[in-house]
Tab-separated table of C-alpha atoms in Angstrom:
chain	number	residue	atom	x	y	z
A	1	MET	CA	-98.447	24.538	48.141
A	2	ASP	CA	-100.233	26.264	45.273
A	3	ALA	CA	-97.633	29.059	45.125
A	4	VAL	CA	-94.723	26.611	45.042
A	5	THR	CA	-96.355	24.644	42.257
A	6	THR	CA	-96.953	27.775	40.260
A	7	VAL	CA	-93.294	28.809	40.527
A	8	ARG	CA	-92.183	25.381	39.402
A	9	TRP	CA	-94.414	25.476	36.391
A	10	LEU	CA	-93.121	28.946	35.455
A	11	CYS	CA	-89.497	27.716	35.622
A	12	VAL	CA	-90.343	24.764	33.405
A	13	LEU	CA	-92.029	27.018	30.852
A	14	ALA	CA	-89.068	29.399	30.827
A	15	GLN	CA	-86.656	26.537	30.205
A	16	LEU	CA	-88.817	25.246	27.397
A	17	GLY	CA	-88.940	28.696	25.779
A	18	LEU	CA	-85.182	29.138	26.021
A	19	THR	CA	-84.571	25.712	24.554
A	20	THR	CA	-86.936	26.426	21.698
A	21	GLU	CA	-85.202	29.719	20.934
A	22	VAL	CA	-81.775	28.086	20.910
A	23	LEU	CA	-82.969	25.344	18.599
A	24	ALA	CA	-84.548	27.923	16.291
A	25	THR	CA	-81.348	29.965	16.211
A	26	ASP	CA	-79.282	26.885	15.404
A	27	SER	CA	-81.728	25.983	12.688
A	28	ARG	CA	-81.536	29.455	11.158
A	29	THR	CA	-77.753	29.394	11.333
A	30	LYS	CA	-77.574	26.018	9.656
A	31	ARG	CA	-80.050	27.141	7.063
A	32	SER	CA	-78.026	30.315	6.427
A	33	ASN	CA	-74.796	28.356	6.153
A	34	ASN	CA	-76.436	25.960	3.763
A	35	GLN	CA	-77.681	28.907	1.739
A	36	LYS	CA	-74.197	30.430	1.621
A	37	THR	CA	-72.743	27.140	0.478
A	38	GLU	CA	-75.382	26.838	-2.181
A	39	ILE	CA	-74.752	30.387	-3.446
A	40	VAL	CA	-70.985	29.861	-3.548
A	41	ASP	CA	-71.394	26.586	-5.409
A	42	GLN	CA	-73.696	28.193	-7.953
A	43	ILE	CA	-71.323	31.089	-8.582
A	44	SER	CA	-68.154	29.002	-8.813
A	45	SER	CA	-69.705	26.374	-11.085
A	46	SER	CA	-71.255	28.878	-13.474
A	47	ASN	CA	-69.453	30.176	-16.561
A	48	ASN	CA	-71.502	33.365	-16.657
A	49	TYR	CA	-69.089	35.176	-14.349
A	50	VAL	CA	-65.970	34.509	-16.404
A	51	TYR	CA	-66.620	37.664	-18.442
A	52	ARG	CA	-66.530	41.159	-17.067
A	53	PRO	CA	-69.785	42.917	-16.080
A	54	ASN	CA	-71.484	44.845	-18.885
A	55	TYR	CA	-69.597	42.702	-21.370
A	56	ASN	CA	-72.427	42.920	-23.917
A	57	ASN	CA	-72.985	46.607	-23.221
A	58	GLN	CA	-69.927	48.187	-24.812
A	59	GLY	CA	-70.976	51.739	-23.976
A	60	LYS	CA	-71.006	51.190	-20.203
A	61	PRO	CA	-67.613	50.622	-18.557
A	62	VAL	CA	-67.099	48.779	-15.300
A	63	ILE	CA	-66.139	51.236	-12.579
A	64	ILE	CA	-63.410	49.846	-10.313
A	65	GLU	CA	-62.819	51.639	-7.033
A	66	CYS	CA	-59.381	51.131	-5.523
A	67	ASP	CA	-58.001	51.255	-1.974
A	68	LEU	CA	-54.298	50.751	-1.371
A	69	HIS	CA	-52.872	50.004	2.060
A	70	ILE	CA	-49.094	50.264	2.429
A	71	ASN	CA	-48.003	47.784	5.085
A	72	SER	CA	-44.268	48.431	4.739
A	73	ILE	CA	-41.607	49.976	2.520
A	74	ASP	CA	-38.659	47.685	3.052
A	75	SER	CA	-35.813	49.218	1.081
A	76	VAL	CA	-34.926	52.035	-1.285
A	77	THR	CA	-31.923	51.231	-3.490
A	78	GLU	CA	-30.039	54.049	-5.210
A	79	VAL	CA	-27.885	51.819	-7.427
A	80	GLU	CA	-30.852	50.051	-9.013
A	81	MET	CA	-33.174	53.049	-8.530
A	82	GLU	CA	-35.980	50.950	-7.103
A	83	PHE	CA	-37.953	50.427	-3.900
A	84	THR	CA	-39.723	47.446	-2.377
A	85	ALA	CA	-43.162	47.669	-0.761
A	86	GLU	CA	-45.601	45.210	0.750
A	87	VAL	CA	-49.191	46.291	0.009
A	88	THR	CA	-52.782	45.158	0.371
A	89	LEU	CA	-54.912	45.984	-2.648
A	90	HIS	CA	-58.694	46.373	-2.348
A	91	LEU	CA	-60.846	46.580	-5.488
A	92	THR	CA	-64.605	47.179	-5.461
A	93	TRP	CA	-67.133	46.992	-8.316
A	94	ARG	CA	-70.750	46.077	-8.977
A	95	ASP	CA	-71.963	43.072	-10.914
A	96	ALA	CA	-75.707	43.159	-11.563
A	97	ARG	CA	-75.661	39.511	-12.620
A	98	LEU	CA	-75.328	38.515	-8.951
A	99	ASP	CA	-78.750	39.879	-7.953
A	100	LYS	CA	-80.513	36.672	-8.905
A	101	GLN	CA	-78.231	34.609	-6.694
A	102	PHE	CA	-79.536	36.298	-3.527
A	103	LYS	CA	-83.239	36.558	-4.400
A	104	ASN	CA	-84.420	33.404	-2.693
A	105	PHE	CA	-81.914	33.500	0.167
A	106	ASN	CA	-81.684	35.543	3.311
A	107	VAL	CA	-77.928	36.020	3.151
A	108	GLU	CA	-76.055	39.310	3.482
A	109	PHE	CA	-72.778	38.247	1.826
A	110	VAL	CA	-70.700	35.268	0.784
A	111	GLU	CA	-66.944	34.744	0.458
A	112	LEU	CA	-65.036	33.118	-2.351
A	113	GLY	CA	-61.635	31.664	-1.498
A	114	ALA	CA	-58.684	31.327	-3.824
A	115	LYS	CA	-59.892	27.998	-5.231
A	116	LYS	CA	-63.450	29.188	-5.821
A	117	MET	CA	-62.269	32.291	-7.686
A	118	GLU	CA	-61.038	30.477	-10.775
A	119	ASN	CA	-64.296	30.982	-12.706
A	120	PHE	CA	-64.993	34.457	-11.380
A	121	TRP	CA	-63.891	37.593	-13.244
A	122	VAL	CA	-61.463	39.975	-11.533
A	123	PRO	CA	-59.933	43.131	-13.060
A	124	ASP	CA	-56.739	42.593	-15.065
A	125	ILE	CA	-54.722	45.031	-12.960
A	126	PHE	CA	-50.957	45.436	-13.411
A	127	PHE	CA	-48.284	47.877	-12.242
A	128	PRO	CA	-46.518	49.623	-15.162
A	129	ASN	CA	-43.388	50.524	-13.138
A	130	GLU	CA	-43.079	47.069	-11.599
A	131	LYS	CA	-39.800	45.150	-11.817
A	132	ARG	CA	-40.718	42.156	-9.701
A	133	ALA	CA	-43.928	41.149	-7.935
A	134	ALA	CA	-45.222	38.186	-5.977
A	135	PHE	CA	-48.426	37.033	-4.326
A	136	HIS	CA	-48.253	35.833	-0.740
A	137	ASN	CA	-49.124	32.141	-0.460
A	138	VAL	CA	-48.423	31.313	3.196
A	139	MET	CA	-50.317	29.385	4.456
A	140	SER	CA	-52.723	29.706	1.544
A	141	ALA	CA	-53.084	32.227	-1.258
A	142	ASN	CA	-53.684	35.639	0.321
A	143	LYS	CA	-56.603	36.691	-1.841
A	144	MET	CA	-60.355	36.529	-1.516
A	145	ILE	CA	-63.638	37.907	-2.868
A	146	ARG	CA	-66.593	39.000	-0.781
A	147	ILE	CA	-69.928	39.341	-2.626
A	148	HIS	CA	-72.675	41.372	-0.948
A	149	LYS	CA	-76.404	41.085	-1.361
A	150	ASN	CA	-76.579	44.387	-3.232
A	151	SER	CA	-74.299	42.893	-5.966
A	152	LEU	CA	-71.239	44.736	-4.599
A	153	VAL	CA	-68.001	42.782	-5.048
A	154	HIS	CA	-64.905	43.324	-2.872
A	155	TYR	CA	-61.615	41.811	-4.021
A	156	THR	CA	-58.624	41.797	-1.655
A	157	THR	CA	-55.099	40.551	-2.272
A	158	ARG	CA	-51.690	40.944	-0.665
A	159	LEU	CA	-48.610	41.668	-2.799
A	160	SER	CA	-44.895	42.300	-2.538
A	161	LEU	CA	-43.766	44.748	-5.220
A	162	THR	CA	-40.361	45.920	-6.384
A	163	LEU	CA	-40.976	49.090	-8.372
A	164	SER	CA	-38.721	51.410	-10.318
A	165	CYS	CA	-38.104	54.812	-8.761
A	166	PRO	CA	-36.155	57.305	-10.930
A	167	MET	CA	-34.003	59.434	-8.630
A	168	ASN	CA	-32.301	62.791	-8.933
A	169	LEU	CA	-29.130	62.561	-6.852
A	170	ARG	CA	-27.713	66.046	-7.455
A	171	LYS	CA	-28.340	66.983	-3.816
A	172	TYR	CA	-27.364	63.620	-2.327
A	173	PRO	CA	-27.397	63.091	0.668
A	174	PHE	CA	-29.608	66.170	1.221
A	175	ASP	CA	-32.104	64.971	-1.375
A	176	GLN	CA	-35.802	64.230	-1.516
A	177	GLN	CA	-37.081	61.371	-3.647
A	178	THR	CA	-40.574	60.770	-4.982
A	179	CYS	CA	-41.401	57.113	-5.569
A	180	SER	CA	-44.664	56.062	-7.158
A	181	ILE	CA	-46.995	53.110	-7.503
A	182	LYS	CA	-48.908	53.063	-10.796
A	183	ILE	CA	-52.001	50.916	-11.360
A	184	GLU	CA	-53.479	50.292	-14.775
A	185	SER	CA	-55.714	47.871	-16.643
A	186	PHE	CA	-53.764	45.664	-19.001
A	187	GLY	CA	-56.367	44.731	-21.611
A	188	PHE	CA	-59.483	46.881	-21.147
A	189	THR	CA	-59.598	50.420	-22.469
A	190	LYS	CA	-61.207	53.334	-20.666
A	191	SER	CA	-64.516	52.707	-22.452
A	192	GLN	CA	-64.576	49.181	-20.999
A	193	LEU	CA	-63.033	49.615	-17.541
A	194	SER	CA	-62.586	52.778	-15.517
A	195	LEU	CA	-60.276	52.934	-12.494
A	196	LYS	CA	-60.698	55.484	-9.737
A	197	TRP	CA	-59.790	55.878	-6.107
A	198	SER	CA	-62.582	54.961	-3.724
A	199	ASN	CA	-64.724	57.546	-1.977
A	200	SER	CA	-63.551	56.464	1.458
A	201	THR	CA	-61.855	58.872	3.837
A	202	ASN	CA	-58.361	57.787	2.908
A	203	PRO	CA	-58.062	55.370	-0.032
A	204	LEU	CA	-54.252	55.501	0.260
A	205	LEU	CA	-53.463	54.325	3.773
A	206	VAL	CA	-49.891	54.123	5.085
A	207	LYS	CA	-49.217	52.115	8.206
A	208	LYS	CA	-48.624	54.326	11.217
A	209	GLY	CA	-45.190	54.308	12.784
A	210	MET	CA	-43.509	52.903	9.683
A	211	GLU	CA	-39.774	53.639	9.672
A	212	LEU	CA	-37.406	53.426	6.740
A	213	PRO	CA	-33.657	52.749	7.144
A	214	GLN	CA	-32.415	55.829	5.251
A	215	PHE	CA	-35.509	57.923	4.586
A	216	GLN	CA	-38.317	59.659	6.362
A	217	LEU	CA	-41.736	59.437	4.736
A	218	VAL	CA	-43.061	63.009	4.875
A	219	GLY	CA	-46.206	62.751	2.759
A	220	ASN	CA	-48.134	61.164	-0.090
A	221	ARG	CA	-50.694	61.998	-2.710
A	222	PHE	CA	-52.934	60.071	-5.105
A	223	TYR	CA	-54.714	60.991	-8.316
A	224	ASP	CA	-56.309	59.539	-11.423
A	225	LEU	CA	-54.579	59.419	-14.772
A	226	GLU	CA	-55.273	58.460	-18.329
A	227	THR	CA	-52.652	56.634	-20.352
A	228	PHE	CA	-52.541	57.339	-24.084
A	229	SER	CA	-51.252	54.730	-26.509
A	230	LYS	CA	-51.458	54.859	-30.294
A	231	ILE	CA	-51.567	51.077	-30.531
A	232	ARG	CA	-53.493	49.981	-27.455
A	233	GLY	CA	-55.787	52.967	-27.023
A	234	ASN	CA	-56.611	55.080	-23.970
A	235	TYR	CA	-56.435	53.360	-20.618
A	236	SER	CA	-57.552	54.426	-17.193
A	237	SER	CA	-54.846	54.379	-14.537
A	238	LEU	CA	-54.114	55.426	-10.969
A	239	LYS	CA	-50.988	56.796	-9.350
A	240	ALA	CA	-49.827	57.142	-5.752
A	241	ASP	CA	-46.745	59.232	-4.929
A	242	PHE	CA	-44.662	58.898	-1.768
A	243	PHE	CA	-42.407	61.780	-0.702
A	244	MET	CA	-39.296	60.662	1.149
A	245	VAL	CA	-36.561	62.847	2.652
A	246	ARG	CA	-33.188	61.248	3.333
A	247	ASN	CA	-31.935	61.083	6.920
A	248	ILE	CA	-28.452	62.620	6.989
A	249	ASN	CA	-27.439	61.382	10.456
A	250	TYR	CA	-25.826	58.260	9.019
A	251	TYR	CA	-23.886	60.239	6.414
A	252	VAL	CA	-22.679	62.817	8.938
A	253	ILE	CA	-21.267	60.094	11.191
A	254	GLN	CA	-19.902	57.794	8.500
A	255	MET	CA	-18.690	60.235	5.826
A	256	TYR	CA	-18.558	63.888	6.789
A	257	ILE	CA	-16.928	63.680	10.221
A	258	PRO	CA	-14.178	61.181	9.187
A	259	SER	CA	-13.241	63.194	6.094
A	260	LEU	CA	-13.256	66.405	8.158
A	261	LEU	CA	-10.849	64.847	10.679
A	262	ILE	CA	-8.543	63.612	7.904
A	263	VAL	CA	-8.296	67.123	6.448
A	264	MET	CA	-7.509	68.529	9.880
A	265	LEU	CA	-4.919	65.791	10.401
A	266	SER	CA	-3.107	66.867	7.239
A	267	TRP	CA	-2.579	70.302	8.826
A	268	VAL	CA	-0.356	68.788	11.525
A	269	SER	CA	2.531	68.898	9.028
A	270	PHE	CA	2.534	72.714	9.261
A	271	TRP	CA	3.739	72.430	12.872
A	272	LEU	CA	6.510	69.964	12.053
A	273	ASN	CA	10.033	71.091	11.264
A	274	VAL	CA	10.677	71.657	7.580
A	275	ASN	CA	13.600	69.244	7.833
A	276	SER	CA	11.277	66.416	9.001
A	277	VAL	CA	10.931	65.160	5.461
A	278	PRO	CA	9.870	61.507	6.119
A	279	GLY	CA	7.217	62.442	8.660
A	280	ARG	CA	5.648	65.206	6.592
A	281	VAL	CA	5.708	63.174	3.375
A	282	ASN	CA	4.103	60.141	5.037
A	283	LEU	CA	1.443	62.288	6.675
A	284	GLY	CA	0.541	64.009	3.411
A	285	VAL	CA	0.504	60.878	1.267
A	286	LEU	CA	-1.567	58.897	3.791
A	287	SER	CA	-4.105	61.729	4.013
A	288	VAL	CA	-4.490	61.813	0.215
A	289	LEU	CA	-4.878	58.032	-0.013
A	290	THR	CA	-7.418	57.934	2.820
A	291	ILE	CA	-9.622	60.610	1.243
A	292	SER	CA	-9.408	58.866	-2.138
A	293	THR	CA	-10.406	55.531	-0.596
A	294	GLN	CA	-13.324	57.080	1.258
A	295	SER	CA	-14.565	58.809	-1.887
A	296	SER	CA	-14.419	55.508	-3.783
A	297	SER	CA	-16.376	53.711	-1.061
A	298	VAL	CA	-19.106	56.384	-1.194
A	299	ASN	CA	-19.466	56.200	-4.977
A	300	ARG	CA	-19.545	52.410	-4.860
A	301	THR	CA	-23.026	52.573	-3.298
A	302	LEU	CA	-24.353	55.013	-5.900
A	303	PRO	CA	-25.179	54.729	-9.596
A	304	ARG	CA	-22.752	56.097	-12.181
A	305	VAL	CA	-24.498	59.331	-13.033
A	306	SER	CA	-23.095	62.018	-15.304
A	307	TYR	CA	-23.744	64.975	-12.997
A	308	THR	CA	-22.044	66.168	-9.813
A	309	LYS	CA	-23.594	65.309	-6.458
A	310	ALA	CA	-23.368	67.229	-3.200
A	311	ILE	CA	-21.192	64.519	-1.673
A	312	ASP	CA	-18.861	64.741	-4.693
A	313	ILE	CA	-18.329	68.450	-4.012
A	314	TRP	CA	-17.457	67.696	-0.390
A	315	MET	CA	-15.058	64.869	-1.212
A	316	ALA	CA	-13.393	66.877	-3.987
A	317	ALA	CA	-12.870	69.823	-1.642
A	318	CYS	CA	-11.361	67.564	1.039
A	319	LEU	CA	-9.040	66.021	-1.547
A	320	VAL	CA	-7.962	69.467	-2.751
A	321	PHE	CA	-7.106	70.560	0.794
A	322	VAL	CA	-5.009	67.491	1.634
A	323	VAL	CA	-3.194	67.662	-1.719
A	324	ALA	CA	-2.577	71.368	-1.154
A	325	ALA	CA	-1.046	70.565	2.235
A	326	LEU	CA	1.307	68.088	0.558
A	327	VAL	CA	2.221	70.617	-2.157
A	328	GLU	CA	2.848	73.236	0.528
A	329	PHE	CA	5.452	70.986	2.117
A	330	ALA	CA	7.128	70.460	-1.255
A	331	ILE	CA	7.384	74.237	-1.737
A	332	ALA	CA	8.666	74.750	1.814
A	333	ASN	CA	11.276	72.041	1.346
A	334	VAL	CA	12.536	73.623	-1.886
A	335	LEU	CA	12.740	77.024	-0.201
A	336	SER	CA	14.705	75.621	2.727
A	337	ARG	CA	17.258	74.022	0.413
A	338	ARG	CA	17.710	77.049	-1.835
A	339	GLY	CA	19.801	79.056	0.659
A	340	SER	CA	22.209	76.285	1.669
A	341	GLY	CA	22.763	75.016	-1.849
A	342	LYS	CA	22.001	71.433	-0.947
A	343	GLY	CA	19.893	71.024	-3.998
A	344	MET	CA	22.928	71.674	-6.285
A	345	MET	CA	25.400	69.493	-4.378
A	346	PHE	CA	25.394	66.697	-6.940
A	347	ILE	CA	26.009	69.081	-9.842
A	348	LYS	CA	28.785	70.834	-7.914
A	349	LYS	CA	30.578	67.536	-7.304
A	350	ILE	CA	30.494	66.757	-11.032
A	351	ILE	CA	31.896	70.214	-11.871
A	352	LYS	CA	34.629	69.829	-9.251
A	353	LEU	CA	35.724	66.462	-10.655
A	354	ALA	CA	35.924	67.905	-14.186
A	355	ARG	CA	37.911	70.915	-12.960
A	356	ASP	CA	40.361	68.774	-11.017
A	357	LYS	CA	40.962	66.669	-14.100
A	358	ASN	CA	41.752	69.747	-16.177
A	359	ARG	CA	44.169	71.021	-13.545
A	360	SER	CA	46.011	67.747	-13.384
A	361	THR	CA	46.512	67.923	-17.153
A	362	GLU	CA	47.846	71.476	-17.000
A	363	ASN	CA	50.150	70.653	-14.095
A	364	SER	CA	51.697	67.852	-16.088
A	365	LYS	CA	52.614	70.443	-18.770
A	366	GLY	CA	54.110	72.806	-16.153
A	367	GLY	CA	51.754	75.671	-16.867
A	368	ILE	CA	50.242	76.082	-13.375
A	369	LYS	CA	51.707	75.426	-10.011
A	370	PRO	CA	49.999	72.782	-7.952
A	371	GLU	CA	47.680	74.070	-5.208
A	372	GLY	CA	48.976	73.856	-1.730
A	373	SER	CA	46.892	72.032	0.859
A	374	GLY	CA	43.690	73.945	0.471
A	375	VAL	CA	45.311	77.351	0.792
A	376	ARG	CA	43.993	80.002	-1.530
A	377	HIS	CA	46.675	80.932	-4.093
A	378	ARG	CA	46.997	83.129	-7.101
A	379	ASP	CA	49.090	82.121	-10.110
A	380	THR	CA	50.185	84.933	-12.384
A	381	ARG	CA	51.549	84.034	-15.768
A	382	THR	CA	53.052	86.365	-18.383
A	383	VAL	CA	51.784	85.614	-21.793
A	384	LYS	CA	54.007	86.863	-24.603
A	385	ASP	CA	52.690	86.741	-28.120
A	386	THR	CA	55.699	87.356	-30.467
A	387	VAL	CA	54.888	88.330	-34.034
A	388	VAL	CA	57.578	88.074	-36.779
A	389	GLY	CA	56.942	90.263	-39.808
A	390	VAL	CA	57.740	89.542	-43.463
A	391	ASP	CA	60.613	91.957	-43.428
A	392	GLY	CA	62.134	90.191	-40.415
A	393	SER	CA	61.018	92.727	-37.800
A	394	VAL	CA	59.903	91.364	-34.397
A	395	GLN	CA	56.998	92.820	-32.394
A	396	VAL	CA	56.556	91.936	-28.712
A	397	PRO	CA	53.162	93.080	-27.201
A	398	LYS	CA	52.576	94.150	-23.647
A	399	CYS	CA	52.368	91.412	-21.037
A	400	GLN	CA	48.952	90.187	-20.033
A	401	HIS	CA	48.611	88.875	-16.567
A	402	LEU	CA	46.174	85.968	-16.100
A	403	THR	CA	44.864	85.296	-12.621
A	404	ILE	CA	43.565	81.843	-11.762
A	405	GLU	CA	41.629	81.361	-8.512
A	406	ASP	CA	40.795	78.123	-6.845
A	407	ASP	CA	37.028	78.427	-6.550
A	408	ASP	CA	36.519	75.286	-4.507
A	409	THR	CA	38.668	76.718	-1.740
A	410	LYS	CA	37.031	80.116	-1.884
A	411	LYS	CA	35.390	80.799	1.431
A	412	THR	CA	31.902	82.376	1.250
A	413	SER	CA	29.201	82.514	3.894
A	414	PRO	CA	26.035	80.711	2.583
A	415	LYS	CA	22.714	82.572	2.713
A	416	LYS	CA	20.146	81.152	5.133
A	417	THR	CA	17.091	83.086	3.875
A	418	GLY	CA	15.493	79.966	2.340
A	419	VAL	CA	14.841	78.337	5.726
A	420	VAL	CA	13.287	81.548	6.976
A	421	TYR	CA	10.969	81.736	3.978
A	422	ALA	CA	9.945	78.094	4.480
A	423	PHE	CA	9.142	78.849	8.125
A	424	TYR	CA	7.057	81.866	7.093
A	425	LEU	CA	5.157	79.681	4.597
A	426	ASP	CA	4.331	77.135	7.306
A	427	VAL	CA	3.140	79.874	9.654
A	428	ALA	CA	0.916	81.374	6.953
A	429	SER	CA	-0.487	77.898	6.111
A	430	ARG	CA	-1.427	77.350	9.760
A	431	ILE	CA	-3.838	80.261	9.379
A	432	MET	CA	-4.909	80.152	5.739
A	433	PHE	CA	-5.784	76.466	5.462
A	434	PRO	CA	-8.196	76.329	8.454
A	435	LEU	CA	-9.680	79.678	7.466
A	436	SER	CA	-10.306	78.594	3.866
A	437	PHE	CA	-11.755	75.241	4.916
A	438	GLY	CA	-13.984	76.972	7.463
A	439	ILE	CA	-15.369	79.337	4.824
A	440	PHE	CA	-16.043	76.391	2.509
A	441	ASN	CA	-17.891	74.548	5.310
A	442	LEU	CA	-19.952	77.615	6.103
A	443	VAL	CA	-21.115	78.056	2.518
A	444	TYR	CA	-21.623	74.315	1.935
A	445	TRP	CA	-23.726	73.583	5.021
A	446	ILE	CA	-25.806	76.755	4.892
A	447	TYR	CA	-26.726	76.120	1.263
A	448	TYR	CA	-27.698	72.469	1.567
A	449	LEU	CA	-29.355	72.706	4.989
A	450	ASN	CA	-31.574	75.511	3.677
A	451	ILE	CA	-32.533	73.290	0.761
A	452	MET	CA	-33.374	70.483	3.168
A	453	ASN	CA	-35.503	72.777	5.346
A	454	ASP	CA	-37.420	73.945	2.286
A	455	ILE	CA	-38.111	70.335	1.376
A	456	MET	CA	-39.376	69.519	4.872
A	457	GLU	CA	-41.683	72.544	4.849
């Protein structure tokens, strides 16, 4: 019985000790929470923290350490030359005035929400290359301050930024673009506020696995700057660069392959008969219009720059080849008509009508016999010019025989060399056009793909 009683008493003592420890922990937690609330209330109700640290000490600037996390880069627009990014900005600085707030409390840190931050100083940061910006307010304002016991202040906010990004499109779509985010103090000079990237492992953090619609993010860099202004003074600033290489798969499928096929389609006219005028004309004109429309649609998505882009060279070359194919048909058609005289038929009819009218006039005077049913005839007339002298003598010259031929009934065999020359031109074009276009493609793709490989390296 004594052993059983002893065990019971030990169990009761253990339960009492556990209960006491739990109550003590709850008490410490409540006391800590009360202390945090008290510290937050003191900081938010005080007007001492409205001014920046070291406000009265003009020779000692506030050092602001910056971390920038890139959550996403949503779009890069060539027409507006801008890009949109969603970022989380972390700023860290020390405020020695906060030491007294933690002296009598056993608290490691406290947080200030968006409403409690109204009377607390934060750096006047802005983005010089910003076009549009917005804080995130769902479900509440996405910003907070965490104050540590060692007077270290962490400020975090979430932003959506639309920033300008000057682009050089000479190598488009084989280009690389460098877009930047600039951070600067708006009102405090370098002697009052100094910005620098934090000493962490990677102060510029880009979300892993982030994919862009048209670009591939190949790298980034960050560095400190100093902005000089004659009016405002010298300001501390930060800059982060993002290196993006354009993906050409979309452009190969949507622009290069269709235009290549249209150029090859225009070569079909070289295999058509030179007398197939409607078919060859329609094929050539439709090829020219299609290339022109495609070139316009490409330039519609790009800014109106004054220099020539790589895609402009391609489209211009395709347009030259399809126009050359149409001009080749025009030359072949003229050559084919030169031998048969079809091109002069209208003029010949006019000459024939005028000649027939003259003959009808002469026939009415009895000078020339009428022609007989398309039979070639020769009319010989004796012309006698009698000259009577002053003394009454008469001189009769020798007879001159005039021969008049009916040219319209003259039978000649027309030359057919024009059709042969047109055929030879088509045969030569079947070889020269693909060969020339192949050489152009070889030079074009080798040049720009080497540039792209250099950029990737």
